[in-house]
PDB file of C-alpha atoms in Angstrom:
ATOM      1  CA  MET A   1      -0.178  -0.498  -0.031  1.00  0.00           C
ATOM      2  CA  LYS A   2       2.795   2.299   1.101  1.00  0.00           C
ATOM      3  CA  ASN A   3       4.826   1.079  -2.690  1.00  0.00           C
ATOM      4  CA  GLN A   4       1.328   2.668  -4.069  1.00  0.00           C
ATOM      5  CA  ALA A   5       1.134   5.622  -2.623  1.00  0.00           C
ATOM      6  CA  LEU A   6       4.488   6.778  -3.930  1.00  0.00           C
ATOM      7  CA  ARG A   7       3.901   6.178  -6.814  1.00  0.00           C
ATOM      8  CA  ILE A   8       0.906   7.795  -7.075  1.00  0.00           C
ATOM      9  CA  SER A   9       2.937  10.998  -5.139  1.00  0.00           C
ATOM     10  CA  SER A  10       5.586  10.567  -8.168  1.00  0.00           C
ATOM     11  CA  TYR A  11       2.887   9.786 -10.462  1.00  0.00           C
ATOM     12  CA  LEU A  12       1.498  12.496  -9.968  1.00  0.00           C
ATOM     13  CA  VAL A  13       4.261  15.250  -9.454  1.00  0.00           C
ATOM     14  CA  SER A  14       5.356  14.363 -12.926  1.00  0.00           C
ATOM     15  CA  SER A  15       2.531  15.536 -14.584  1.00  0.00           C
ATOM     16  CA  LEU A  16       2.424  19.010 -12.935  1.00  0.00           C
ATOM     17  CA  LEU A  17       6.247  19.665 -13.283  1.00  0.00           C
ATOM     18  CA  HIS A  18       5.889  18.615 -16.834  1.00  0.00           C
ATOM     19  CA  GLY A  19       2.406  17.586 -18.430  1.00  0.00           C
ATOM     20  CA  PRO A  20       0.025  14.473 -18.792  1.00  0.00           C
ATOM     21  CA  LEU A  21       1.482  11.587 -19.114  1.00  0.00           C
ATOM     22  CA  SER A  22      -0.036   8.025 -21.106  1.00  0.00           C
ATOM     23  CA  GLU A  23      -0.525   4.930 -17.954  1.00  0.00           C
ATOM     24  CA  SER A  24       3.216   3.845 -20.123  1.00  0.00           C
ATOM     25  CA  GLY A  25       4.461   7.264 -19.258  1.00  0.00           C
ATOM     26  CA  THR A  26       5.606   8.438 -22.312  1.00  0.00           C
ATOM     27  CA  TRP A  27       4.605  11.666 -23.623  1.00  0.00           C
ATOM     28  CA  LEU A  28       0.919  11.942 -25.171  1.00  0.00           C
ATOM     29  CA  SER A  29       1.004  12.486 -28.522  1.00  0.00           C
ATOM     30  CA  THR A  30      -2.806  14.102 -28.960  1.00  0.00           C
ATOM     31  CA  VAL A  31      -2.405  16.476 -26.571  1.00  0.00           C
ATOM     32  CA  SER A  32      -3.057  20.829 -27.041  1.00  0.00           C
ATOM     33  CA  SER A  33      -0.884  23.324 -26.873  1.00  0.00           C
ATOM     34  CA  PHE A  34      -2.466  24.473 -24.619  1.00  0.00           C
ATOM     35  CA  ALA A  35      -1.612  21.401 -22.400  1.00  0.00           C
ATOM     36  CA  ASP A  36       1.657  21.963 -22.987  1.00  0.00           C
ATOM     37  CA  ASP A  37       1.894  24.304 -21.517  1.00  0.00           C
ATOM     38  CA  LEU A  38       0.170  23.423 -18.317  1.00  0.00           C
ATOM     39  CA  ASN A  39       2.854  22.226 -16.145  1.00  0.00           C
ATOM     40  CA  LEU A  40       4.198  24.333 -13.616  1.00  0.00           C
ATOM     41  CA  THR A  41       7.281  24.219 -15.384  1.00  0.00           C
ATOM     42  CA  HIS A  42       6.414  26.531 -17.402  1.00  0.00           C
ATOM     43  CA  ALA A  43       4.343  28.759 -15.209  1.00  0.00           C
ATOM     44  CA  PHE A  44       7.057  29.159 -13.175  1.00  0.00           C
ATOM     45  CA  GLU A  45       9.921  30.253 -15.375  1.00  0.00           C
ATOM     46  CA  ASN A  46       7.688  33.246 -17.147  1.00  0.00           C
ATOM     47  CA  LEU A  47       5.446  33.710 -14.324  1.00  0.00           C
ATOM     48  CA  SER A  48       8.507  35.433 -13.352  1.00  0.00           C
ATOM     49  CA  LYS A  49       9.746  36.491 -16.357  1.00  0.00           C
ATOM     50  CA  ILE A  50       7.148  38.828 -15.523  1.00  0.00           C
ATOM     51  CA  ALA A  51       6.652  38.767 -12.046  1.00  0.00           C
ATOM     52  CA  PHE A  52      10.049  39.542 -11.154  1.00  0.00           C
ATOM     53  CA  PHE A  53      10.920  40.967 -14.633  1.00  0.00           C
ATOM     54  CA  ARG A  54      13.375  38.140 -15.878  1.00  0.00           C
ATOM     55  CA  SER A  55      12.932  38.592 -18.803  1.00  0.00           C
ATOM     56  CA  GLY A  56      14.804  41.781 -19.129  1.00  0.00           C
ATOM     57  CA  GLU A  57      14.574  43.051 -22.811  1.00  0.00           C
ATOM     58  CA  TRP A  58      10.771  42.274 -22.880  1.00  0.00           C
ATOM     59  CA  MET A  59       9.778  43.695 -19.282  1.00  0.00           C
ATOM     60  CA  TYR A  60      12.067  46.604 -20.315  1.00  0.00           C
ATOM     61  CA  ALA A  61       9.634  47.321 -23.398  1.00  0.00           C
ATOM     62  CA  PHE A  62       7.116  47.001 -20.981  1.00  0.00           C
ATOM     63  CA  CYS A  63       8.474  49.940 -18.138  1.00  0.00           C
ATOM     64  CA  GLU A  64       8.863  52.433 -20.627  1.00  0.00           C
ATOM     65  CA  GLU A  65       6.315  52.207 -22.656  1.00  0.00           C
ATOM     66  CA  ILE A  66       3.697  52.444 -19.629  1.00  0.00           C
ATOM     67  CA  PHE A  67       6.574  55.156 -17.925  1.00  0.00           C
ATOM     68  CA  SER A  68       6.857  56.734 -20.762  1.00  0.00           C
ATOM     69  CA  TYR A  69       2.747  58.510 -19.923  1.00  0.00           C
ATOM     70  CA  HIS A  70       2.084  60.710 -17.505  1.00  0.00           C
ATOM     71  CA  PRO A  71       1.075  59.290 -14.155  1.00  0.00           C
ATOM     72  CA  ASP A  72      -3.005  60.517 -14.878  1.00  0.00           C
ATOM     73  CA  ASN A  73      -3.255  59.630 -17.840  1.00  0.00           C
ATOM     74  CA  ARG A  74      -3.128  55.894 -17.267  1.00  0.00           C
ATOM     75  CA  THR A  75      -5.869  54.188 -17.984  1.00  0.00           C
ATOM     76  CA  GLU A  76      -5.939  50.340 -17.156  1.00  0.00           C
ATOM     77  CA  SER A  77      -6.174  49.286 -20.967  1.00  0.00           C
ATOM     78  CA  VAL A  78      -3.274  50.830 -22.159  1.00  0.00           C
ATOM     79  CA  LEU A  79      -1.497  49.398 -19.337  1.00  0.00           C
ATOM     80  CA  ASN A  80      -3.045  46.137 -20.290  1.00  0.00           C
ATOM     81  CA  LYS A  81      -2.129  46.809 -23.897  1.00  0.00           C
ATOM     82  CA  ALA A  82       1.305  46.682 -23.258  1.00  0.00           C
ATOM     83  CA  LEU A  83       2.218  43.247 -20.809  1.00  0.00           C
ATOM     84  CA  ARG A  84      -0.319  41.896 -23.276  1.00  0.00           C
ATOM     85  CA  GLU A  85       2.524  42.412 -26.019  1.00  0.00           C
ATOM     86  CA  GLN A  86       5.492  41.503 -24.371  1.00  0.00           C
ATOM     87  CA  ALA A  87       3.799  38.735 -22.433  1.00  0.00           C
ATOM     88  CA  ILE A  88       3.806  37.197 -25.340  1.00  0.00           C
ATOM     89  CA  ALA A  89       6.762  37.603 -26.708  1.00  0.00           C
ATOM     90  CA  VAL A  90       8.082  36.268 -23.370  1.00  0.00           C
ATOM     91  CA  CYS A  91       6.339  33.556 -23.320  1.00  0.00           C
ATOM     92  CA  GLY A  92       3.968  32.293 -26.442  1.00  0.00           C
ATOM     93  CA  GLU A  93       0.867  33.318 -28.387  1.00  0.00           C
ATOM     94  CA  ARG A  94      -0.681  29.913 -27.244  1.00  0.00           C
ATOM     95  CA  SER A  95       0.868  30.679 -23.680  1.00  0.00           C
ATOM     96  CA  TRP A  96      -1.617  30.291 -21.337  1.00  0.00           C
ATOM     97  CA  VAL A  97       0.018  32.322 -19.335  1.00  0.00           C
ATOM     98  CA  TYR A  98      -0.285  35.703 -21.124  1.00  0.00           C
ATOM     99  CA  GLY A  99      -3.560  35.261 -21.453  1.00  0.00           C
ATOM    100  CA  ARG A 100      -3.787  34.915 -17.165  1.00  0.00           C
ATOM    101  CA  LEU A 101      -2.374  37.651 -16.406  1.00  0.00           C
ATOM    102  CA  LYS A 102      -4.305  41.176 -16.161  1.00  0.00           C
ATOM    103  CA  LEU A 103      -2.791  44.909 -14.106  1.00  0.00           C
ATOM    104  CA  ILE A 104      -5.585  46.864 -11.974  1.00  0.00           C
ATOM    105  CA  LEU A 105      -4.802  50.480 -11.617  1.00  0.00           C
ATOM    106  CA  ALA A 106      -5.834  52.332  -7.786  1.00  0.00           C
ATOM    107  CA  GLY A 107      -5.177  55.837  -8.675  1.00  0.00           C
ATOM    108  CA  ASN A 108      -1.526  56.177  -9.211  1.00  0.00           C
ATOM    109  CA  ASP A 109      -0.615  52.544  -7.969  1.00  0.00           C
ATOM    110  CA  ILE A 110      -0.048  49.172 -10.716  1.00  0.00           C
ATOM    111  CA  SER A 111      -0.727  45.739  -9.078  1.00  0.00           C
ATOM    112  CA  LEU A 112      -0.930  43.262 -10.810  1.00  0.00           C
ATOM    113  CA  LYS A 113      -3.994  40.082 -10.282  1.00  0.00           C
ATOM    114  CA  ILE A 114      -2.739  36.290 -11.960  1.00  0.00           C
ATOM    115  CA  SER A 115      -4.845  34.288 -11.918  1.00  0.00           C
ATOM    116  CA  ILE A 116      -3.975  30.010 -12.455  1.00  0.00           C
ATOM    117  CA  PRO A 117      -6.154  27.483 -14.005  1.00  0.00           C
ATOM    118  CA  TRP A 118      -6.579  24.388 -12.519  1.00  0.00           C
ATOM    119  CA  PRO A 119      -4.528  21.792 -11.200  1.00  0.00           C
ATOM    120  CA  LEU A 120      -1.373  24.102 -10.984  1.00  0.00           C
ATOM    121  CA  ASN A 121      -2.843  25.737  -8.667  1.00  0.00           C
ATOM    122  CA  ILE A 122      -3.006  23.323  -5.575  1.00  0.00           C
ATOM    123  CA  VAL A 123       2.022  24.130  -5.915  1.00  0.00           C
ATOM    124  CA  ILE A 124       1.001  27.873  -6.749  1.00  0.00           C
ATOM    125  CA  SER A 125      -2.119  28.590  -4.225  1.00  0.00           C
ATOM    126  CA  GLU A 126      -3.385  31.782  -3.434  1.00  0.00           C
ATOM    127  CA  GLU A 127      -1.174  32.629  -1.059  1.00  0.00           C
ATOM    128  CA  SER A 128       1.411  32.210  -2.951  1.00  0.00           C
ATOM    129  CA  LEU A 129       0.944  34.685  -5.495  1.00  0.00           C
ATOM    130  CA  VAL A 130       0.694  37.223  -3.126  1.00  0.00           C
ATOM    131  CA  ILE A 131       4.414  37.349  -3.449  1.00  0.00           C
ATOM    132  CA  TYR A 132       3.970  37.742  -6.709  1.00  0.00           C
ATOM    133  CA  HIS A 133       1.934  40.263  -6.787  1.00  0.00           C
ATOM    134  CA  ASN A 134       4.220  42.517  -4.570  1.00  0.00           C
ATOM    135  CA  VAL A 135       7.143  41.326  -5.515  1.00  0.00           C
ATOM    136  CA  PHE A 136       6.157  42.913  -8.610  1.00  0.00           C
ATOM    137  CA  ARG A 137       4.370  46.303  -7.867  1.00  0.00           C
ATOM    138  CA  PHE A 138       8.085  46.936  -5.704  1.00  0.00           C
ATOM    139  CA  LEU A 139      10.286  45.987  -8.853  1.00  0.00           C
ATOM    140  CA  PHE A 140       7.706  48.482 -10.934  1.00  0.00           C
ATOM    141  CA  GLU A 141       8.245  51.138  -8.076  1.00  0.00           C
ATOM    142  CA  LEU A 142      12.074  50.914  -8.776  1.00  0.00           C
ATOM    143  CA  LYS A 143      12.361  50.281 -12.017  1.00  0.00           C
ATOM    144  CA  GLN A 144       9.778  53.460 -12.498  1.00  0.00           C
ATOM    145  CA  ALA A 145      12.417  55.105 -10.255  1.00  0.00           C
ATOM    146  CA  LYS A 146      15.641  54.372 -13.028  1.00  0.00           C
ATOM    147  CA  TRP A 147      13.341  55.297 -15.407  1.00  0.00           C
ATOM    148  CA  ALA A 148      13.018  58.589 -14.525  1.00  0.00           C
ATOM    149  CA  LEU A 149      16.641  59.307 -13.682  1.00  0.00           C
ATOM    150  CA  ASP A 150      17.920  57.464 -16.302  1.00  0.00           C
ATOM    151  CA  ASN A 151      15.931  59.086 -18.762  1.00  0.00           C
ATOM    152  CA  ALA A 152      16.330  62.802 -16.533  1.00  0.00           C
ATOM    153  CA  LYS A 153      19.299  63.311 -18.677  1.00  0.00           C
ATOM    154  CA  TRP A 154      17.493  64.690 -21.491  1.00  0.00           C
ATOM    155  CA  THR A 155      16.057  67.504 -20.012  1.00  0.00           C
ATOM    156  CA  LEU A 156      17.925  69.012 -17.341  1.00  0.00           C
ATOM    157  CA  ARG A 157      20.275  71.954 -18.332  1.00  0.00           C
ATOM    158  CA  SER A 158      23.634  72.434 -18.068  1.00  0.00           C
ATOM    159  CA  GLU A 159      22.407  75.939 -16.138  1.00  0.00           C
ATOM    160  CA  ASN A 160      21.528  73.740 -13.640  1.00  0.00           C
ATOM    161  CA  PRO A 161      24.287  71.845 -12.715  1.00  0.00           C
ATOM    162  CA  LYS A 162      23.488  71.102  -9.013  1.00  0.00           C
ATOM    163  CA  LEU A 163      20.426  68.940  -9.850  1.00  0.00           C
ATOM    164  CA  ALA A 164      22.883  66.988 -12.573  1.00  0.00           C
ATOM    165  CA  LEU A 165      24.965  67.084  -9.376  1.00  0.00           C
ATOM    166  CA  LEU A 166      22.079  65.415  -7.368  1.00  0.00           C
ATOM    167  CA  ARG A 167      20.813  63.487 -10.612  1.00  0.00           C
ATOM    168  CA  SER A 168      24.018  61.146 -10.663  1.00  0.00           C
ATOM    169  CA  ARG A 169      23.801  60.621  -7.054  1.00  0.00           C
ATOM    170  CA  CYS A 170      20.687  59.014  -7.771  1.00  0.00           C
ATOM    171  CA  LEU A 171      21.469  57.099  -9.715  1.00  0.00           C
ATOM    172  CA  TYR A 172      24.879  55.347  -7.980  1.00  0.00           C
ATOM    173  CA  VAL A 173      22.668  54.150  -5.733  1.00  0.00           C
ATOM    174  CA  ILE A 174      19.235  53.343  -8.069  1.00  0.00           C
ATOM    175  CA  ASN A 175      21.432  50.941 -10.321  1.00  0.00           C
ATOM    176  CA  GLY A 176      23.105  49.382  -6.797  1.00  0.00           C
ATOM    177  CA  ILE A 177      20.042  48.801  -5.577  1.00  0.00           C
ATOM    178  CA  HIS A 178      18.592  47.706  -8.636  1.00  0.00           C
ATOM    179  CA  ALA A 179      21.274  45.843  -9.472  1.00  0.00           C
ATOM    180  CA  PHE A 180      21.336  43.854  -6.320  1.00  0.00           C
ATOM    181  CA  ILE A 181      18.002  42.755  -5.999  1.00  0.00           C
ATOM    182  CA  ALA A 182      17.958  41.646  -9.699  1.00  0.00           C
ATOM    183  CA  ASP A 183      20.986  39.677  -9.410  1.00  0.00           C
ATOM    184  CA  HIS A 184      20.127  37.999  -5.717  1.00  0.00           C
ATOM    185  CA  ILE A 185      16.573  37.151  -6.944  1.00  0.00           C
ATOM    186  CA  GLU A 186      17.975  35.927 -10.448  1.00  0.00           C
ATOM    187  CA  VAL A 187      19.852  33.526  -8.376  1.00  0.00           C
ATOM    188  CA  ALA A 188      17.401  31.945  -6.362  1.00  0.00           C
ATOM    189  CA  HIS A 189      15.916  31.780  -9.643  1.00  0.00           C
ATOM    190  CA  ALA A 190      18.223  29.044 -11.446  1.00  0.00           C
ATOM    191  CA  GLU A 191      18.857  27.616  -8.163  1.00  0.00           C
ATOM    192  CA  PHE A 192      15.055  26.857  -7.644  1.00  0.00           C
ATOM    193  CA  MET A 193      14.931  25.887 -10.908  1.00  0.00           C
ATOM    194  CA  CYS A 194      17.006  22.992 -10.490  1.00  0.00           C
ATOM    195  CA  THR A 195      16.219  21.581  -7.452  1.00  0.00           C
ATOM    196  CA  LEU A 196      12.949  20.832  -9.377  1.00  0.00           C
ATOM    197  CA  THR A 197      15.606  17.742 -11.523  1.00  0.00           C
ATOM    198  CA  LYS A 198      15.716  16.721  -7.990  1.00  0.00           C
ATOM    199  CA  SER A 199      14.738  12.937  -7.043  1.00  0.00           C
ATOM    200  CA  ASP A 200      13.346  14.029  -3.667  1.00  0.00           C
ATOM    201  CA  ILE A 201      11.313  16.594  -5.154  1.00  0.00           C
ATOM    202  CA  GLU A 202      11.096  14.670  -8.930  1.00  0.00           C
ATOM    203  CA  SER A 203       9.025  11.978  -5.925  1.00  0.00           C
ATOM    204  CA  ASN A 204       7.564  13.523  -2.580  1.00  0.00           C
ATOM    205  CA  LEU A 205       4.659  16.305  -4.096  1.00  0.00           C
ATOM    206  CA  ASP A 206       5.240  17.634   0.398  1.00  0.00           C
ATOM    207  CA  ASN A 207       8.658  18.039  -1.416  1.00  0.00           C
ATOM    208  CA  LEU A 208       8.120  20.122  -3.743  1.00  0.00           C
ATOM    209  CA  LEU A 209       6.022  22.374  -1.282  1.00  0.00           C
ATOM    210  CA  THR A 210       8.019  23.179   0.223  1.00  0.00           C
ATOM    211  CA  TYR A 211      11.485  23.528  -2.150  1.00  0.00           C
ATOM    212  CA  PHE A 212       8.263  26.220  -4.050  1.00  0.00           C
ATOM    213  CA  SER A 213       7.868  27.830  -0.387  1.00  0.00           C
ATOM    214  CA  THR A 214      11.872  28.318   0.135  1.00  0.00           C
ATOM    215  CA  TYR A 215      12.138  30.066  -2.961  1.00  0.00           C
ATOM    216  CA  LEU A 216       9.455  32.184  -2.731  1.00  0.00           C
ATOM    217  CA  THR A 217      10.620  32.774   0.607  1.00  0.00           C
ATOM    218  CA  ARG A 218      13.389  34.273  -0.567  1.00  0.00           C
ATOM    219  CA  VAL A 219      12.533  36.506  -3.598  1.00  0.00           C
ATOM    220  CA  LYS A 220      10.002  37.845  -0.709  1.00  0.00           C
ATOM    221  CA  GLU A 221      13.968  38.048   1.693  1.00  0.00           C
ATOM    222  CA  ILE A 222      15.095  40.246  -1.383  1.00  0.00           C
ATOM    223  CA  SER A 223      12.995  42.350  -1.764  1.00  0.00           C
ATOM    224  CA  LEU A 224      12.575  43.084   1.814  1.00  0.00           C
ATOM    225  CA  LEU A 225       8.538  42.244   2.012  1.00  0.00           C
ATOM    226  CA  SER A 226       8.653  40.140   5.148  1.00  0.00           C
ATOM    227  CA  ASP A 227       6.306  40.508   7.753  1.00  0.00           C
ATOM    228  CA  ASN A 228       9.259  41.523  10.649  1.00  0.00           C
ATOM    229  CA  VAL A 229       9.710  44.991  11.673  1.00  0.00           C
ATOM    230  CA  SER A 230      12.696  46.080  10.184  1.00  0.00           C
ATOM    231  CA  GLN A 231      12.454  44.988   6.745  1.00  0.00           C
ATOM    232  CA  LYS A 232       9.212  46.407   6.746  1.00  0.00           C
ATOM    233  CA  MET A 233      10.960  49.774   7.382  1.00  0.00           C
ATOM    234  CA  LEU A 234      13.402  49.171   5.295  1.00  0.00           C
ATOM    235  CA  ASN A 235      11.150  48.826   2.128  1.00  0.00           C
ATOM    236  CA  GLN A 236       9.524  51.703   3.153  1.00  0.00           C
ATOM    237  CA  THR A 237      12.204  53.443   3.521  1.00  0.00           C
ATOM    238  CA  LEU A 238      12.977  52.148  -0.245  1.00  0.00           C
ATOM    239  CA  ARG A 239       9.861  53.052  -1.623  1.00  0.00           C
ATOM    240  CA  GLU A 240       9.948  56.930  -0.079  1.00  0.00           C
ATOM    241  CA  LEU A 241      13.445  56.641  -1.690  1.00  0.00           C
ATOM    242  CA  PHE A 242      11.696  55.302  -4.526  1.00  0.00           C
ATOM    243  CA  GLU A 243       9.413  57.855  -4.500  1.00  0.00           C
ATOM    244  CA  LEU A 244      11.977  61.332  -4.087  1.00  0.00           C
ATOM    245  CA  CYS A 245      13.713  59.965  -7.373  1.00  0.00           C
ATOM    246  CA  GLY A 246      10.530  59.523  -9.516  1.00  0.00           C
ATOM    247  CA  GLU A 247      10.762  63.519  -9.276  1.00  0.00           C
ATOM    248  CA  PHE A 248      13.347  63.505 -11.612  1.00  0.00           C
ATOM    249  CA  GLN A 249      10.674  62.812 -14.583  1.00  0.00           C
ATOM    250  CA  PHE A 250       9.192  66.501 -13.845  1.00  0.00           C
ATOM    251  CA  PRO A 251      12.335  68.231 -12.674  1.00  0.00           C
ATOM    252  CA  CYS A 252      10.697  72.286 -13.218  1.00  0.00           C
ATOM    253  CA  GLU A 253       8.803  71.535 -10.891  1.00  0.00           C
ATOM    254  CA  MET A 254      11.648  70.008  -7.948  1.00  0.00           C
ATOM    255  CA  ASP A 255      12.774  71.706  -5.300  1.00  0.00           C
ATOM    256  CA  VAL A 256      17.182  70.354  -5.336  1.00  0.00           C
ATOM    257  CA  GLU A 257      17.775  71.386  -2.271  1.00  0.00           C
ATOM    258  CA  TYR A 258      14.948  69.373  -0.116  1.00  0.00           C
ATOM    259  CA  LEU A 259      15.201  66.821  -2.498  1.00  0.00           C
ATOM    260  CA  ALA A 260      18.693  66.362  -1.337  1.00  0.00           C
ATOM    261  CA  SER A 261      18.489  66.668   1.937  1.00  0.00           C
ATOM    262  CA  GLU A 262      15.585  64.350   2.096  1.00  0.00           C
ATOM    263  CA  PHE A 263      16.878  62.112  -0.305  1.00  0.00           C
ATOM    264  CA  SER A 264      20.082  62.006   1.735  1.00  0.00           C
ATOM    265  CA  THR A 265      18.683  61.140   5.175  1.00  0.00           C
ATOM    266  CA  ARG A 266      17.452  57.804   3.743  1.00  0.00           C
ATOM    267  CA  VAL A 267      19.965  56.507   2.467  1.00  0.00           C
ATOM    268  CA  GLY A 268      22.281  57.605   5.603  1.00  0.00           C
ATOM    269  CA  PHE A 269      18.643  55.597   7.412  1.00  0.00           C
ATOM    270  CA  LEU A 270      19.680  52.587   4.853  1.00  0.00           C
ATOM    271  CA  ARG A 271      23.030  53.012   5.246  1.00  0.00           C
ATOM    272  CA  THR A 272      22.564  52.779   9.573  1.00  0.00           C
ATOM    273  CA  VAL A 273      20.063  49.709   9.998  1.00  0.00           C
ATOM    274  CA  LEU A 274      21.638  47.513   7.290  1.00  0.00           C
ATOM    275  CA  SER A 275      25.214  47.492   8.680  1.00  0.00           C
ATOM    276  CA  GLU A 276      23.391  47.397  12.068  1.00  0.00           C
ATOM    277  CA  ALA A 277      21.975  44.421  10.603  1.00  0.00           C
ATOM    278  CA  LEU A 278      24.509  42.720   9.421  1.00  0.00           C
ATOM    279  CA  GLN A 279      27.118  43.044  12.328  1.00  0.00           C
ATOM    280  CA  GLY A 280      24.721  42.076  14.512  1.00  0.00           C
ATOM    281  CA  SER A 281      24.404  38.734  12.628  1.00  0.00           C
ATOM    282  CA  GLY A 282      28.330  38.067  13.624  1.00  0.00           C
ATOM    283  CA  CYS A 283      30.081  38.859   9.836  1.00  0.00           C
ATOM    284  CA  VAL A 284      28.913  40.778   6.945  1.00  0.00           C
ATOM    285  CA  ARG A 285      27.501  37.957   4.650  1.00  0.00           C
ATOM    286  CA  ILE A 286      28.800  38.695   1.348  1.00  0.00           C
ATOM    287  CA  GLU A 287      26.272  39.063  -0.767  1.00  0.00           C
ATOM    288  CA  ALA A 288      24.561  41.885   1.050  1.00  0.00           C
ATOM    289  CA  SER A 289      27.668  44.096   1.568  1.00  0.00           C
ATOM    290  CA  SER A 290      28.140  44.320  -2.329  1.00  0.00           C
ATOM    291  CA  LEU A 291      24.259  46.960  -1.623  1.00  0.00           C
ATOM    292  CA  LEU A 292      26.572  48.292   2.386  1.00  0.00           C
ATOM    293  CA  ARG A 293      28.937  49.619   0.413  1.00  0.00           C
ATOM    294  CA  VAL A 294      26.932  51.044  -2.640  1.00  0.00           C
ATOM    295  CA  LEU A 295      24.962  53.187   0.514  1.00  0.00           C
ATOM    296  CA  GLU A 296      28.199  53.609   2.560  1.00  0.00           C
ATOM    297  CA  ASP A 297      29.894  55.615  -0.635  1.00  0.00           C
ATOM    298  CA  SER A 298      27.133  57.731  -1.030  1.00  0.00           C
ATOM    299  CA  CYS A 299      26.869  58.930   2.240  1.00  0.00           C
ATOM    300  CA  LYS A 300      30.633  60.205   1.638  1.00  0.00           C
ATOM    301  CA  PHE A 301      28.954  62.491  -1.580  1.00  0.00           C
ATOM    302  CA  ASN A 302      28.200  66.249  -0.297  1.00  0.00           C
ATOM    303  CA  THR A 303      25.100  66.501   1.091  1.00  0.00           C
ATOM    304  CA  GLY A 304      24.751  70.096  -0.100  1.00  0.00           C
ATOM    305  CA  VAL A 305      25.261  69.585  -3.297  1.00  0.00           C
ATOM    306  CA  THR A 306      26.933  72.718  -2.901  1.00  0.00           C
ATOM    307  CA  THR A 307      30.505  72.239  -3.418  1.00  0.00           C
ATOM    308  CA  ARG A 308      30.117  69.746  -6.083  1.00  0.00           C
ATOM    309  CA  PHE A 309      29.209  70.532  -9.306  1.00  0.00           C
ATOM    310  CA  HIS A 310      30.952  67.606 -11.585  1.00  0.00           C
ATOM    311  CA  PHE A 311      30.155  63.873 -12.705  1.00  0.00           C
TER     312      PHE A 311
END
């Protein structure tokens, strides 16, 4: 009886990961393209490309189109048209994924809604989707801040060197944060996809659920979205930092001195909290030390932006 239960569990996991199988263990030759893609491997790969922005080229095109609109002129129709175009390029036109993605607009806030079909929702539950949604929103805000800074160089005038210097400083920090988060999400995803080939996963649904939960927890921690108080404070500070950098999208409306002061305060807070957290662990973890160096270097810059006018 126990052996039979193990065989059933193994068959279930194999079907979920790779798609429908015949009784002999060979691929069904008559299944549709939709059924071929109706597996967890396809879901894990493509949901991460979109929700975690792992598909750099296509999701950059999506961001560029959305960010080019003034926030007051964005509509759900415009957002979802842009998402569909890039999701088709990422997943393929016949994939079930792109048809089950929808962007929701509430004021200036944009959130991603994902609908997972049965039986994949046995593993990718509603609780799991909350993490996908939250990480997407956080990364979208980060990329909007980066885009505003990247494109501000075309609108800044040479007679405003303070603003140009402040942009350079902001971009240094945002690029460092962006690289740290994107690189570590990529590593987390690659390691998770490698675990899907392990024998203990292919024969046990509980193990698959455990590895998937660990993967999402790691992505959530990388994005500072965990439920503990310190991460909530850091995440809120980062979001305020992103909002400040977003002001560069409309530089003519900016108060440079105020923005410089607010930016310095938040970067200093992030550096202090991260430094203390790492020291408290007994050693500085290599993966976080690179981000700490970016924040420490930024804190060495002149905060008043009155004495350095060069890049």
